[in-house]
Amino acid sequence: MTGQNENGNLRSARWWAPDDLRSFGHRSRLRQMGYTPEDFLGKPVIAIVDTGSDINPCHQHFRQRVEEVKRGVWQAGGFPLQMPALSLSEPIQKPSSMLYRNLLSMEVEELLRSYPIDGAVLMGGCDKTTPALVMGATSAQIPSVFLPAGPMLRGNAQGKTLASGTSAWRMWADRRAGLIGRAEVDEIEQGIARSAGHCMTMGTASTMTAATEALGLTLPGASSLPAADSRHAQMAALAGRQAVEVVRLGLTPARILTEEAFDNAVTVVAALGGSTNSVIHLIAMARRAGIQLGLERFDELSRRVPTLANLAPSGEYLMEDFFYAGGLRALMARIADLLHLDALTVNGQTIGQQIAGAEVYNDDVIRTLDNPLWPEGGLAVLHGNLAPDGAVIKQTAAAAELLVHTGPAVVFENYDDMAARIDDENLEVGPDSVLVLRQAGPIGGPGMPEWGQLPLPAKLLREGIRDLVRISDARMSGTSYGTCVLHVAPESAAGGPLALVRTGDLITLDVPARRLHLEVSDEELERRRAAWTPPPAHYERGWGKLYSDSTGQANEGCDLTFLQAGPPTPEPAIH
Ligand code: FES
């Protein structure tokens, strides 16, 4: 599908233009809503795909932003239609919003396909909404502009700046260590999230909106704009105008989402010290575009890109500071030599044109190349007999002294087992231990929840220990930190070697060598494998069953296998 065919005919004209009974029905129903043919005939129909709802605090400003997008669409001669879609609310949806990313992507694809849509503004930002919207529009091949929700303002309480997630994890460790009480928790609860917008650390939301800008799917600078800034509202109107323009220019996702564009996104994520979740999402997004992005590419690019963004959880500042320091355009200008500058964007310009002239206003927030936060990108990809298909670690958010470590495993069968025993005074665990959690992957979780930052045992917290090596097939919030090896593939529920680890086994983590090794002989592992039985399935029906039966593993992007790029899906018949 494209917004218009080679003769310049709009896709929507198939619904509105013919002199037949069906089109009469379509037109009469638009008139039922008060529109006249001057509003819609011959005009690009722009779907405003809105993932806001009353349950999504990060998108609470979308109700107003939809009106601003509509203003832009009308100004440019288009016909705007708001289309609400599944609202994935990261902090509230259970068992994990990740279980529903693919469902939203399917909904977006079919919304765009089954209605008379020529172009779209995709409104998202809260974690999984960004990849899901892009995946859906890519599969539908409808020209689209992505409008990021924008980060919320810095948190503030007790005279201190607070970071989404990151400050909460630290505060809760202090609470469990008995260092703070209920009253202090309450004050932080009031002030940690104090405006519309997504999490304001360089967590998954900020990483994915930045990656989407680097892919060329947003207007320049859009991903860094705080939600509460009046320039964000201006950006919404501009996105509406540009959505009409991308239809006229025929800028389908296929023209934007090239291999070079994905290299740019991975490079930018590395320079940002971005979320580990971006690995899964970018692989899934690329595969919808027919590009076989693999884990190795992340490691290759990450090794040659220094981390320049001094943003939590790896560094000290927040997205509001990043915006004032020049934002993503300025950071990209600083690594321009590492980018494909001729990659096309929805602005009709190249990435090189988009970032030309961008300046950094604070060298501590966006570091210089000779004074990086970390000499490499934040992410490292590990392999070994414990992760034959790979695992991921955010080395910039880990304890430096644990990046090369051998220690005995303490194994938890699943989250409930971990929760029941982690604070047991009799748990045999010490500073050298390696905590292992299984049953937390795409099938086992289910939905690969963000359990990868396993809590530290209370008795070690009281001794002042604040990090241990932790290994799981789970994901971790982009706002989290610690020496957490994540996304171990294949996952334990699918029979991956993580299922075979026993408490007391030695495990070696060597991040510089990109190695994750279980110090158990192949023969012994074969014996254990022969005795292994898969855990019972979580679902016998519904979406959960469809998801569990069809999801790929973490290294494949966790997309449903039948949603990846394939032969074109036919346009709907209209009769
Ligand atoms: Fe929405 Fe973090 S909760 S982005």
XYZ file of C-alpha atoms and ligand atoms in Angstrom, residues 58 90-91 125-127 198-199 205, ligand 1:
13
model
C 2.749 9.316 29.750
C 4.090 0.617 30.753
C 3.834 0.967 34.542
C 6.313 7.325 23.329
C 5.577 5.183 26.364
C 7.980 2.261 25.874
C 7.243 9.588 29.127
C 10.042 8.602 31.529
C 10.967 5.428 25.942
Fe 5.629 5.425 30.144
Fe 8.111 4.941 31.395
S 6.103 4.595 32.116
S 7.644 5.656 29.437
